[in-house]
Amino acid sequence: MSTGKEQLDTEDDFISVEADDAEPVVEVAKTNLSKRRTIDNLLEERRLQKQIADDYDFDL
């Protein structure tokens, strides 16, 4: 048990993160999410076009 007079060991090699450092991370996440949505939309469109081509395979 602690007596309250003991010296506590602390580590001085930690890295502090300020509010300014966190801002670019949010922007990167938004950009990546936007790119992912664009890719998902393109893949969905391609899948639907292939499905339509398979279902309605008419020789015109």
N, CA, C and O atoms as a printed pandas DataFrame, in Angstrom:
     atom_number atom_name residue_name chain_id  residue_number  x_coord  y_coord  z_coord
0              1         N          MET        A               1    0.829   -1.177    0.000
1              2        CA          MET        A               1    0.000    0.000    0.000
2              3         C          MET        A               1    0.876    1.243    0.000
3              4         O          MET        A               1    1.994    1.210    0.515
4              5         N          SER        A               2    0.389    2.327   -0.564
5              6        CA          SER        A               2    1.164    3.555   -0.701
6              7         C          SER        A               2    1.035    4.417    0.547
7              8         O          SER        A               2   -0.034    4.510    1.151
8              9         N          THR        A               3    2.138    5.042    0.919
9             10        CA          THR        A               3    2.118    5.926    2.088
10            11         C          THR        A               3    1.871    7.379    1.701
11            12         O          THR        A               3    1.627    8.217    2.569
12            13         N          GLY        A               4    1.932    7.687    0.404
13            14        CA          GLY        A               4    1.673    9.050   -0.047
14            15         C          GLY        A               4    2.930    9.887   -0.167
15            16         O          GLY        A               4    2.895   10.967   -0.757
16            17         N          LYS        A               5    4.055    9.407    0.387
17            18        CA          LYS        A               5    5.297   10.174    0.330
18            19         C          LYS        A               5    6.286    9.587   -0.666
19            20         O          LYS        A               5    7.387   10.114   -0.828
20            21         N          GLU        A               6    5.909    8.507   -1.332
21            22        CA          GLU        A               6    6.805    7.874   -2.286
22            23         C          GLU        A               6    6.849    8.681   -3.587
23            24         O          GLU        A               6    5.858    9.285   -3.998
24            25         N          GLN        A               7    8.007    8.674   -4.213
25            26        CA          GLN        A               7    8.175    9.351   -5.494
26            27         C          GLN        A               7    7.650    8.432   -6.589
27            28         O          GLN        A               7    8.090    7.287   -6.698
28            29         N          LEU        A               8    6.718    8.918   -7.399
29            30        CA          LEU        A               8    6.173    8.131   -8.498
30            31         C          LEU        A               8    7.043    8.294   -9.730
31            32         O          LEU        A               8    7.463    9.402  -10.065
32            33         N          ASP        A               9    7.312    7.180  -10.404
33            34        CA          ASP        A               9    8.083    7.220  -11.645
34            35         C          ASP        A               9    7.167    7.616  -12.784
35            36         O          ASP        A               9    6.093    7.041  -12.956
36            37         N          THR        A              10    7.593    8.600  -13.563
37            38        CA          THR        A              10    6.811    9.036  -14.713
38            39         C          THR        A              10    7.670    8.929  -15.963
39            40         O          THR        A              10    8.895    9.045  -15.912
40            41         N          GLU        A              11    7.006    8.708  -17.073
41            42        CA          GLU        A              11    7.710    8.644  -18.347
42            43         C          GLU        A              11    7.580    9.996  -19.040
43            44         O          GLU        A              11    6.476   10.516  -19.201
44            45         N          ASP        A              12    8.716   10.560  -19.448
45            46        CA          ASP        A              12    8.723   11.872  -20.087
46            47         C          ASP        A              12    8.757   11.784  -21.603
47            48         O          ASP        A              12    8.812   12.818  -22.269
48            49         N          ASP        A              13    8.726   10.594  -22.166
49            50        CA          ASP        A              13    8.859   10.449  -23.617
50            51         C          ASP        A              13    7.523   10.244  -24.320
51            52         O          ASP        A              13    7.464    9.530  -25.321
52            53         N          PHE        A              14    6.466   10.841  -23.829
53            54        CA          PHE        A              14    5.174   10.740  -24.495
54            55         C          PHE        A              14    5.035   11.862  -25.520
55            56         O          PHE        A              14    5.720   12.881  -25.431
56            57         N          ILE        A              15    4.160   11.671  -26.477
57            58        CA          ILE        A              15    3.939   12.659  -27.538
58            59         C          ILE        A              15    2.568   13.279  -27.328
59            60         O          ILE        A              15    1.557   12.579  -27.275
60            61         N          SER        A              16    2.544   14.585  -27.210
61            62        CA          SER        A              16    1.259   15.254  -27.025
62            63         C          SER        A              16    0.653   15.562  -28.389
63            64         O          SER        A              16    1.360   15.927  -29.328
64            65         N          VAL        A              17   -0.660   15.413  -28.484
65            66        CA          VAL        A              17   -1.378   15.684  -29.718
66            67         C          VAL        A              17   -2.261   16.896  -29.480
67            68         O          VAL        A              17   -3.113   16.909  -28.592
68            69         N          GLU        A              18   -2.030   17.919  -30.304
69            70        CA          GLU        A              18   -2.830   19.137  -30.170
70            71         C          GLU        A              18   -4.013   19.077  -31.122
71            72         O          GLU        A              18   -4.071   18.204  -31.988
72            73         N          ALA        A              19   -4.950   19.991  -30.969
73            74        CA          ALA        A              19   -6.152   20.025  -31.801
74            75         C          ALA        A              19   -5.803   20.267  -33.274
75            76         O          ALA        A              19   -6.491   19.765  -34.163
76            77         N          ASP        A              20   -4.738   21.034  -33.533
77            78        CA          ASP        A              20   -4.346   21.314  -34.916
78            79         C          ASP        A              20   -3.860   20.054  -35.628
79            80         O          ASP        A              20   -4.038   19.922  -36.839
80            81         N          ASP        A              21   -3.251   19.132  -34.890
81            82        CA          ASP        A              21   -2.751   17.902  -35.494
82            83         C          ASP        A              21   -3.888   16.965  -35.886
83            84         O          ASP        A              21   -3.739   16.196  -36.835
84            85         N          ALA        A              22   -5.002   17.006  -35.196
85            86        CA          ALA        A              22   -6.100   16.086  -35.455
86            87         C          ALA        A              22   -6.922   16.501  -36.678
87            88         O          ALA        A              22   -7.605   15.656  -37.257
88            89         N          GLU        A              23   -6.883   17.735  -37.078
89            90        CA          GLU        A              23   -7.719   18.236  -38.171
90            91         C          GLU        A              23   -7.424   17.563  -39.514
91            92         O          GLU        A              23   -8.379   17.163  -40.180
92            93         N          PRO        A              24   -6.156   17.407  -39.965
93            94        CA          PRO        A              24   -5.913   16.761  -41.249
94            95         C          PRO        A              24   -6.372   15.307  -41.283
95            96         O          PRO        A              24   -6.750   14.814  -42.346
96            97         N          VAL        A              25   -6.349   14.618  -40.166
97            98        CA          VAL        A              25   -6.779   13.229  -40.118
98            99         C          VAL        A              25   -8.261   13.139  -40.471
99           100         O          VAL        A              25   -8.676   12.211  -41.164
100          101         N          VAL        A              26   -9.053   14.086  -40.004
101          102        CA          VAL        A              26  -10.478   14.100  -40.308
102          103         C          VAL        A              26  -10.686   14.334  -41.795
103          104         O          VAL        A              26  -11.538   13.683  -42.401
104          105         N          GLU        A              27   -9.939   15.236  -42.394
105          106        CA          GLU        A              27  -10.061   15.521  -43.815
106          107         C          GLU        A              27   -9.686   14.298  -44.653
107          108         O          GLU        A              27  -10.347   14.011  -45.651
108          109         N          VAL        A              28   -8.647   13.582  -44.265
109          110        CA          VAL        A              28   -8.236   12.388  -44.996
110          111         C          VAL        A              28   -9.330   11.340  -44.925
111          112         O          VAL        A              28   -9.615   10.670  -45.917
112          113         N          ALA        A              29   -9.944   11.193  -43.760
113          114        CA          ALA        A              29  -11.023   10.217  -43.607
114          115         C          ALA        A              29  -12.205   10.580  -44.494
115          116         O          ALA        A              29  -12.809    9.701  -45.109
116          117         N          LYS        A              30  -12.542   11.861  -44.570
117          118        CA          LYS        A              30  -13.646   12.289  -45.428
118          119         C          LYS        A              30  -13.323   12.035  -46.891
119          120         O          LYS        A              30  -14.187   11.597  -47.650
120          121         N          THR        A              31  -12.088   12.306  -47.291
121          122        CA          THR        A              31  -11.668   12.094  -48.669
122          123         C          THR        A              31  -11.703   10.611  -49.006
123          124         O          THR        A              31  -12.186   10.224  -50.070
124          125         N          ASN        A              32  -11.194    9.783  -48.104
125          126        CA          ASN        A              32  -11.191    8.341  -48.344
126          127         C          ASN        A              32  -12.607    7.797  -48.417
127          128         O          ASN        A              32  -12.892    6.927  -49.241
128          129         N          LEU        A              33  -13.496    8.294  -47.570
129          130        CA          LEU        A              33  -14.881    7.846  -47.588
130          131         C          LEU        A              33  -15.549    8.245  -48.901
131          132         O          LEU        A              33  -16.310    7.469  -49.479
132          133         N          SER        A              34  -15.263    9.451  -49.364
133          134        CA          SER        A              34  -15.824    9.915  -50.629
134          135         C          SER        A              34  -15.324    9.053  -51.791
135          136         O          SER        A              34  -16.102    8.683  -52.671
136          137         N          LYS        A              35  -14.040    8.737  -51.794
137          138        CA          LYS        A              35  -13.483    7.879  -52.840
138          139         C          LYS        A              35  -14.096    6.491  -52.775
139          140         O          LYS        A              35  -14.406    5.905  -53.813
140          141         N          ARG        A              36  -14.275    5.962  -51.589
141          142        CA          ARG        A              36  -14.850    4.625  -51.428
142          143         C          ARG        A              36  -16.288    4.591  -51.925
143          144         O          ARG        A              36  -16.700    3.622  -52.564
144          145         N          ARG        A              37  -17.058    5.641  -51.636
145          146        CA          ARG        A              37  -18.437    5.703  -52.124
146          147         C          ARG        A              37  -18.480    5.767  -53.646
147          148         O          ARG        A              37  -19.337    5.142  -54.271
148          149         N          THR        A              38  -17.561    6.521  -54.244
149          150        CA          THR        A              38  -17.496    6.614  -55.700
150          151         C          THR        A              38  -17.188    5.251  -56.308
151          152         O          THR        A              38  -17.820    4.843  -57.282
152          153         N          ILE        A              39  -16.218    4.551  -55.733
153          154        CA          ILE        A              39  -15.863    3.223  -56.229
154          155         C          ILE        A              39  -17.030    2.262  -56.068
155          156         O          ILE        A              39  -17.335    1.491  -56.978
156          157         N          ASP        A              40  -17.687    2.307  -54.907
157          158        CA          ASP        A              40  -18.846    1.428  -54.680
158          159         C          ASP        A              40  -19.955    1.701  -55.684
159          160         O          ASP        A              40  -20.584    0.769  -56.185
160          161         N          ASN        A              41  -20.197    2.971  -55.981
161          162        CA          ASN        A              41  -21.232    3.321  -56.960
162          163         C          ASN        A              41  -20.873    2.810  -58.350
163          164         O          ASN        A              41  -21.737    2.298  -59.061
164          165         N          LEU        A              42  -19.616    2.943  -58.743
165          166        CA          LEU        A              42  -19.196    2.447  -60.049
166          167         C          LEU        A              42  -19.320    0.929  -60.141
167          168         O          LEU        A              42  -19.763    0.401  -61.162
168          169         N          LEU        A              43  -18.932    0.229  -59.079
169          170        CA          LEU        A              43  -19.044   -1.224  -59.070
170          171         C          LEU        A              43  -20.502   -1.668  -59.118
171          172         O          LEU        A              43  -20.837   -2.629  -59.809
172          173         N          GLU        A              44  -21.366   -0.973  -58.386
173          174        CA          GLU        A              44  -22.795   -1.294  -58.396
174          175         C          GLU        A              44  -23.384   -1.070  -59.788
175          176         O          GLU        A              44  -24.173   -1.883  -60.270
176          177         N          GLU        A              45  -22.999    0.033  -60.430
177          178        CA          GLU        A              45  -23.492    0.310  -61.779
178          179         C          GLU        A              45  -23.025   -0.764  -62.755
179          180         O          GLU        A              45  -23.800   -1.225  -63.594
180          181         N          ARG        A              46  -21.777   -1.158  -62.648
181          182        CA          ARG        A              46  -21.241   -2.198  -63.531
182          183         C          ARG        A              46  -21.966   -3.526  -63.293
183          184         O          ARG        A              46  -22.280   -4.240  -64.246
184          185         N          ARG        A              47  -22.230   -3.858  -62.027
185          186        CA          ARG        A              47  -22.933   -5.095  -61.699
186          187         C          ARG        A              47  -24.351   -5.089  -62.272
187          188         O          ARG        A              47  -24.816   -6.091  -62.813
188          189         N          LEU        A              48  -25.028   -3.948  -62.147
189          190        CA          LEU        A              48  -26.389   -3.849  -62.669
190          191         C          LEU        A              48  -26.409   -3.931  -64.196
191          192         O          LEU        A              48  -27.290   -4.570  -64.771
192          193         N          GLN        A              49  -25.446   -3.292  -64.848
193          194        CA          GLN        A              49  -25.382   -3.370  -66.305
194          195         C          GLN        A              49  -25.123   -4.797  -66.773
195          196         O          GLN        A              49  -25.690   -5.233  -67.775
196          197         N          LYS        A              50  -24.273   -5.523  -66.058
197          198        CA          LYS        A              50  -24.013   -6.921  -66.407
198          199         C          LYS        A              50  -25.268   -7.762  -66.182
199          200         O          LYS        A              50  -25.578   -8.637  -66.989
200          201         N          GLN        A              51  -25.987   -7.506  -65.097
201          202        CA          GLN        A              51  -27.213   -8.249  -64.812
202          203         C          GLN        A              51  -28.269   -7.987  -65.890
203          204         O          GLN        A              51  -28.953   -8.912  -66.327
204          205         N          ILE        A              52  -28.399   -6.737  -66.312
205          206        CA          ILE        A              52  -29.355   -6.406  -67.373
206          207         C          ILE        A              52  -28.948   -7.085  -68.672
207          208         O          ILE        A              52  -29.796   -7.624  -69.384
208          209         N          ALA        A              53  -27.669   -7.064  -68.983
209          210        CA          ALA        A              53  -27.184   -7.704  -70.206
210          211         C          ALA        A              53  -27.430   -9.200  -70.181
211          212         O          ALA        A              53  -27.756   -9.793  -71.210
212          213         N          ASP        A              54  -27.278   -9.819  -69.015
213          214        CA          ASP        A              54  -27.514  -11.266  -68.904
214          215         C          ASP        A              54  -29.001  -11.589  -68.985
215          216         O          ASP        A              54  -29.387  -12.565  -69.628
216          217         N          ASP        A              55  -29.831  -10.788  -68.346
217          218        CA          ASP        A              55  -31.277  -11.052  -68.317
218          219         C          ASP        A              55  -31.939  -10.746  -69.650
219          220         O          ASP        A              55  -32.856  -11.456  -70.063
220          221         N          TYR        A              56  -31.496   -9.718  -70.316
221          222        CA          TYR        A              56  -32.124   -9.286  -71.564
222          223         C          TYR        A              56  -31.115   -9.365  -72.691
223          224         O          TYR        A              56  -30.747   -8.350  -73.282
224          225         N          ASP        A              57  -30.676  -10.563  -72.981
225          226        CA          ASP        A              57  -29.657  -10.781  -74.003
226          227         C          ASP        A              57  -30.328  -10.927  -75.375
227          228         O          ASP        A              57  -30.582  -12.030  -75.859
228          229         N          PHE        A              58  -30.601   -9.767  -75.974
229          230        CA          PHE        A              58  -31.240   -9.748  -77.286
230          231         C          PHE        A              58  -30.184   -9.431  -78.346
231          232         O          PHE        A              58  -29.295   -8.607  -78.131
232          233         N          ASP        A              59  -30.296  -10.084  -79.461
233          234        CA          ASP        A              59  -29.432   -9.753  -80.597
234          235         C          ASP        A              59  -30.147   -8.696  -81.434
235          236         O          ASP        A              59  -31.143   -8.985  -82.096
236          237         N          LEU        A              60  -29.640   -7.496  -81.398
237          238        CA          LEU        A              60  -30.289   -6.410  -82.151
238          239         C          LEU        A              60  -29.580   -6.182  -83.455
239          240         O          LEU        A              60  -29.976   -5.310  -84.229
